[in-house]
mmCIF file of C-alpha atoms in Angstrom:
data_model
loop_
_atom_site.group_PDB
_atom_site.id
_atom_site.type_symbol
_atom_site.label_atom_id
_atom_site.label_comp_id
_atom_site.label_asym_id
_atom_site.label_seq_id
_atom_site.Cartn_x
_atom_site.Cartn_y
_atom_site.Cartn_z
ATOM 1 C CA MET M 1 96.437 181.501 84.276
ATOM 2 C CA LYS M 2 99.085 178.825 84.932
ATOM 3 C CA ARG M 3 99.666 178.663 81.244
ATOM 4 C CA ASN M 4 100.274 182.484 81.065
ATOM 5 C CA ILE M 5 102.681 182.365 83.971
ATOM 6 C CA MET M 6 104.540 179.461 82.330
ATOM 7 C CA ILE M 7 104.904 181.428 79.096
ATOM 8 C CA LEU M 8 106.008 184.496 80.952
ATOM 9 C CA VAL M 9 108.632 182.473 82.867
ATOM 10 C CA LEU M 10 109.903 180.938 79.565
ATOM 11 C CA ILE M 11 110.140 184.404 78.014
ATOM 12 C CA ILE M 12 112.043 185.741 81.004
ATOM 13 C CA ILE M 13 114.459 182.688 80.896
ATOM 14 C CA ALA M 14 114.965 183.067 77.158
ATOM 15 C CA ALA M 15 115.539 186.825 77.486
ATOM 16 C CA GLY M 16 118.028 186.275 80.310
ATOM 17 C CA ALA M 17 119.955 183.742 78.292
ATOM 18 C CA VAL M 18 120.247 186.181 75.345
ATOM 19 C CA ILE M 19 121.345 188.988 77.659
ATOM 20 C CA TYR M 20 123.823 186.600 79.408
ATOM 21 C CA ASN M 21 125.303 185.505 76.048
ATOM 22 C CA GLN M 22 125.693 189.109 74.854
ATOM 23 C CA ALA M 23 127.243 190.161 78.063
ATOM 24 C CA GLY M 24 129.418 187.087 78.218
ATOM 25 C CA ASP M 25 130.913 187.926 74.862
ATOM 26 C CA ASP M 26 131.693 191.460 76.092
ATOM 27 C CA ILE M 27 133.130 190.226 79.352
ATOM 28 C CA GLU M 28 135.264 187.645 77.537
ATOM 29 C CA ALA M 29 136.585 190.370 75.135
ATOM 30 C CA VAL M 30 137.558 192.597 78.049
ATOM 31 C CA PHE M 31 139.712 189.817 79.523
ATOM 32 C CA LEU M 32 141.295 188.634 76.345
ATOM 33 C CA GLN M 33 145.111 188.881 76.654
ATOM 34 C CA GLU M 34 147.804 188.997 74.195
ATOM 35 C CA LYS M 35 149.910 185.894 73.661
ATOM 36 C CA PRO M 36 151.887 185.453 76.869
ATOM 37 C CA LEU M 37 155.579 186.203 76.913
ATOM 38 C CA PRO M 38 157.868 183.202 76.883
ATOM 39 C CA THR M 39 159.755 182.294 80.163
ATOM 40 C CA GLU M 40 162.537 180.341 78.516
ATOM 41 C CA THR M 41 165.724 182.040 77.223
ATOM 42 C CA GLY M 42 167.562 180.754 74.165
ATOM 43 C CA ALA M 43 168.854 181.350 70.675
ATOM 44 C CA LYS M 44 165.656 180.440 68.965
ATOM 45 C CA ALA M 45 162.638 182.290 67.501
ATOM 46 C CA GLY M 46 159.859 182.600 70.148
ATOM 47 C CA LEU M 47 162.267 182.507 73.130
ATOM 48 C CA LEU M 48 163.625 185.427 75.193
ATOM 49 C CA ALA M 49 166.902 186.673 73.818
ATOM 50 C CA PRO M 50 169.979 185.680 75.842
ATOM 51 C CA THR M 51 171.277 188.513 77.984
ATOM 52 C CA PHE M 52 174.753 189.901 77.359
ATOM 53 C CA THR M 53 176.904 193.048 77.708
ATOM 54 C CA LEU M 54 179.715 193.781 75.287
ATOM 55 C CA GLN M 55 182.101 196.732 74.802
ATOM 56 C CA GLY M 56 181.787 199.037 71.840
ATOM 57 C CA PHE M 57 184.503 198.644 69.346
ATOM 58 C CA ASP M 58 186.010 201.870 70.529
ATOM 59 C CA ASP M 59 186.002 200.684 74.165
ATOM 60 C CA LYS M 60 184.150 203.865 75.150
ATOM 61 C CA GLU M 61 180.721 202.394 75.850
ATOM 62 C CA ALA M 62 179.195 199.106 76.920
ATOM 63 C CA TYR M 63 176.031 197.779 75.138
ATOM 64 C CA SER M 64 173.513 195.316 76.661
ATOM 65 C CA ALA M 65 170.797 193.078 75.181
ATOM 66 C CA GLY M 66 168.167 190.940 76.926
ATOM 67 C CA GLY M 67 164.819 191.867 78.427
ATOM 68 C CA PRO M 68 162.328 194.493 77.423
ATOM 69 C CA ARG M 69 163.577 197.617 75.747
ATOM 70 C CA ASP M 70 162.365 200.915 74.224
ATOM 71 C CA LYS M 71 163.248 199.906 70.697
ATOM 72 C CA ALA M 72 163.360 196.728 68.697
ATOM 73 C CA LEU M 73 166.863 195.269 68.181
ATOM 74 C CA LEU M 74 168.670 193.818 65.153
ATOM 75 C CA ILE M 75 171.896 192.071 66.143
ATOM 76 C CA ASN M 76 174.302 191.556 63.242
ATOM 77 C CA PHE M 77 177.227 189.219 63.804
ATOM 78 C CA TRP M 78 179.969 189.899 61.197
ATOM 79 C CA ALA M 79 183.563 189.510 60.163
ATOM 80 C CA SER M 80 185.542 191.818 57.866
ATOM 81 C CA TRP M 81 186.571 189.073 55.419
ATOM 82 C CA CYS M 82 182.976 187.926 54.875
ATOM 83 C CA GLY M 83 181.691 188.838 51.365
ATOM 84 C CA PRO M 84 177.973 188.713 52.323
ATOM 85 C CA CYS M 85 178.719 190.926 55.405
ATOM 86 C CA GLN M 86 180.371 193.495 52.967
ATOM 87 C CA GLN M 87 177.229 193.420 50.755
ATOM 88 C CA GLU M 88 174.905 193.788 53.711
ATOM 89 C CA ALA M 89 176.696 196.674 55.450
ATOM 90 C CA PRO M 90 175.131 199.504 53.298
ATOM 91 C CA GLU M 91 171.632 198.046 53.899
ATOM 92 C CA LEU M 92 172.207 198.050 57.664
ATOM 93 C CA ASN M 93 173.209 201.708 57.380
ATOM 94 C CA LYS M 94 170.008 202.416 55.528
ATOM 95 C CA LEU M 95 167.918 200.659 58.164
ATOM 96 C CA ALA M 96 169.711 202.428 61.010
ATOM 97 C CA GLU M 97 168.851 205.725 59.424
ATOM 98 C CA GLN M 98 165.286 204.871 58.364
ATOM 99 C CA TYR M 99 164.220 203.388 61.671
ATOM 100 C CA ALA M 100 166.370 205.406 64.065
ATOM 101 C CA ASP M 101 163.384 206.065 66.432
ATOM 102 C CA GLU M 102 162.188 202.439 66.505
ATOM 103 C CA LEU M 103 165.176 200.211 66.008
ATOM 104 C CA GLU M 104 168.647 199.739 67.463
ATOM 105 C CA ILE M 105 171.332 197.842 65.506
ATOM 106 C CA TYR M 106 174.194 196.157 67.191
ATOM 107 C CA GLY M 107 176.898 195.171 64.634
ATOM 108 C CA ILE M 108 178.974 192.622 66.551
ATOM 109 C CA ASN M 109 182.415 191.900 65.163
ATOM 110 C CA VAL M 110 183.398 188.327 66.262
ATOM 111 C CA GLY M 111 187.105 188.941 67.002
ATOM 112 C CA LYS M 112 187.871 185.261 67.339
ATOM 113 C CA TYR M 113 187.396 184.957 63.619
ATOM 114 C CA ASP M 114 188.712 188.382 62.560
ATOM 115 C CA ASN M 115 191.689 190.741 62.689
ATOM 116 C CA LYS M 116 191.165 193.977 64.660
ATOM 117 C CA LYS M 117 192.917 196.167 62.059
ATOM 118 C CA LYS M 118 190.801 194.652 59.191
ATOM 119 C CA ALA M 119 187.661 195.087 61.240
ATOM 120 C CA GLU M 120 188.615 198.760 61.808
ATOM 121 C CA GLN M 121 189.114 199.197 58.045
ATOM 122 C CA PHE M 122 185.688 197.538 57.389
ATOM 123 C CA ILE M 123 183.985 200.046 59.785
ATOM 124 C CA GLN M 124 185.695 202.910 58.049
ATOM 125 C CA ASP M 125 185.168 201.617 54.468
ATOM 126 C CA TYR M 126 181.456 201.141 55.010
ATOM 127 C CA ASN M 127 181.051 204.134 57.210
ATOM 128 C CA LEU M 128 178.993 202.103 59.671
ATOM 129 C CA ARG M 129 176.471 204.351 61.501
ATOM 130 C CA TYR M 130 175.103 202.036 64.136
ATOM 131 C CA ALA M 131 176.643 200.667 67.299
ATOM 132 C CA ILE M 132 179.584 198.457 66.599
ATOM 133 C CA LEU M 133 180.495 196.017 69.389
ATOM 134 C CA THR M 134 183.203 193.494 69.761
ATOM 135 C CA ASP M 135 182.930 189.862 70.874
ATOM 136 C CA PRO M 136 186.694 189.136 71.151
ATOM 137 C CA LYS M 137 186.431 185.470 72.078
ATOM 138 C CA GLY M 138 183.183 184.715 70.303
ATOM 139 C CA GLU M 139 181.421 183.974 73.580
ATOM 140 C CA VAL M 140 178.195 185.711 72.666
ATOM 141 C CA PHE M 141 178.242 184.455 68.981
ATOM 142 C CA GLU M 142 179.144 180.833 69.768
ATOM 143 C CA GLY M 143 178.119 180.463 73.476
ATOM 144 C CA LEU M 144 174.840 182.287 73.598
ATOM 145 C CA TYR M 145 173.603 182.332 70.016
ATOM 146 C CA HIS M 146 175.216 179.175 68.703
ATOM 147 C CA GLY M 147 176.457 181.024 65.700
ATOM 148 C CA GLN M 148 177.602 179.068 62.726
ATOM 149 C CA ALA M 149 177.711 181.518 59.789
ATOM 150 C CA PHE M 150 178.515 185.118 58.871
ATOM 151 C CA PRO M 151 176.537 187.192 58.774
ATOM 152 C CA THR M 152 173.934 186.122 61.305
ATOM 153 C CA ASN M 153 171.088 188.540 61.978
ATOM 154 C CA VAL M 154 168.905 188.174 65.069
ATOM 155 C CA LEU M 155 165.647 190.191 65.111
ATOM 156 C CA ILE M 156 164.381 190.960 68.606
ATOM 157 C CA ASP M 157 161.167 192.718 69.506
ATOM 158 C CA ARG M 158 160.631 195.284 72.219
ATOM 159 C CA ASN M 159 159.713 192.596 74.749
ATOM 160 C CA GLY M 160 163.073 190.925 74.257
ATOM 161 C CA VAL M 161 161.708 188.002 72.315
ATOM 162 C CA ILE M 162 163.573 186.671 69.320
ATOM 163 C CA GLN M 163 161.336 186.883 66.295
ATOM 164 C CA GLU M 164 163.690 185.445 63.704
ATOM 165 C CA ILE M 165 167.392 184.364 63.233
ATOM 166 C CA ILE M 166 168.643 184.832 59.665
ATOM 167 C CA LEU M 167 171.799 182.964 58.591
ATOM 168 C CA GLY M 168 173.583 184.628 55.708
ATOM 169 C CA ALA M 169 172.795 187.996 54.060
ATOM 170 C CA PRO M 170 169.049 188.175 53.180
ATOM 171 C CA ASP M 171 167.828 189.902 50.089
ATOM 172 C CA PRO M 172 167.741 193.655 50.943
ATOM 173 C CA LYS M 173 163.970 193.990 50.217
ATOM 174 C CA ASP M 174 163.249 190.942 52.452
ATOM 175 C CA LEU M 175 165.377 192.429 55.273
ATOM 176 C CA HIS M 176 163.577 195.782 54.998
ATOM 177 C CA GLU M 177 160.192 193.995 55.212
ATOM 178 C CA LYS M 178 161.225 191.929 58.196
ATOM 179 C CA VAL M 179 162.496 195.040 60.025
ATOM 180 C CA ALA M 180 159.277 196.984 59.144
ATOM 181 C CA LYS M 181 157.235 194.116 60.580
ATOM 182 C CA LEU M 182 159.523 193.909 63.702
ATOM 183 C CA VAL M 183 159.187 197.592 64.649
ATOM 184 C CA LYS M 184 155.339 197.438 64.463
ATOM 185 C CA GLU M 185 155.109 194.583 66.965
#
C-alpha cells in the first residue's frame, strides 16, 4: 500500500512539473517585451534622435523632429553645390512619393555652407516634393548631428530612434531597401 501511495505521489509530482513547465513557457511568452527604447539622445544609431525645430525654406511652416511620430523620418542634410546631393535628389523624390503614407522626408539645406539663391535654384531644378527646411547657421547639422559630409542621411523610426546614419549618397537600390526596412519597423 505504501508503495502504491509513493508511486501515486511521484506520478502527481511528475505531472505537476510537466504542467508547470508548459504553463511557465506560456506565461513567459505573454510577458515577453520588445527591446526597450533607449533613454539616451544623440547622433548615433540606436539612440533617440536629437530634438529640433527648423523653419521651412519658404518660412511658412516650422518642422520638428525628436520623439515618437506617426511616420518614419528620413533627414537629408544637403548643399546645392554638392554633386552627390544632386544625384540623390531624384531618388528622394521617388521615395517621398512611394512611401507618402509611411515616411516623411526633411531635406535640410545647411545655409552655413550654401548660398540661398543657389539652394532655391536646386529646389526648383530637382522639383523637390518633400519638406525642405533651412539650417542657416548649421546648428542642427553640426551641433546636434555632428555632420561632416554632404549629403548625410539619418534614418529615424516611428519611436524616434536613429536606425542608421549614412554619409554620402548611397546606391539608390540600397537606399530604397533601407527605407523599406525602416517603414516596416
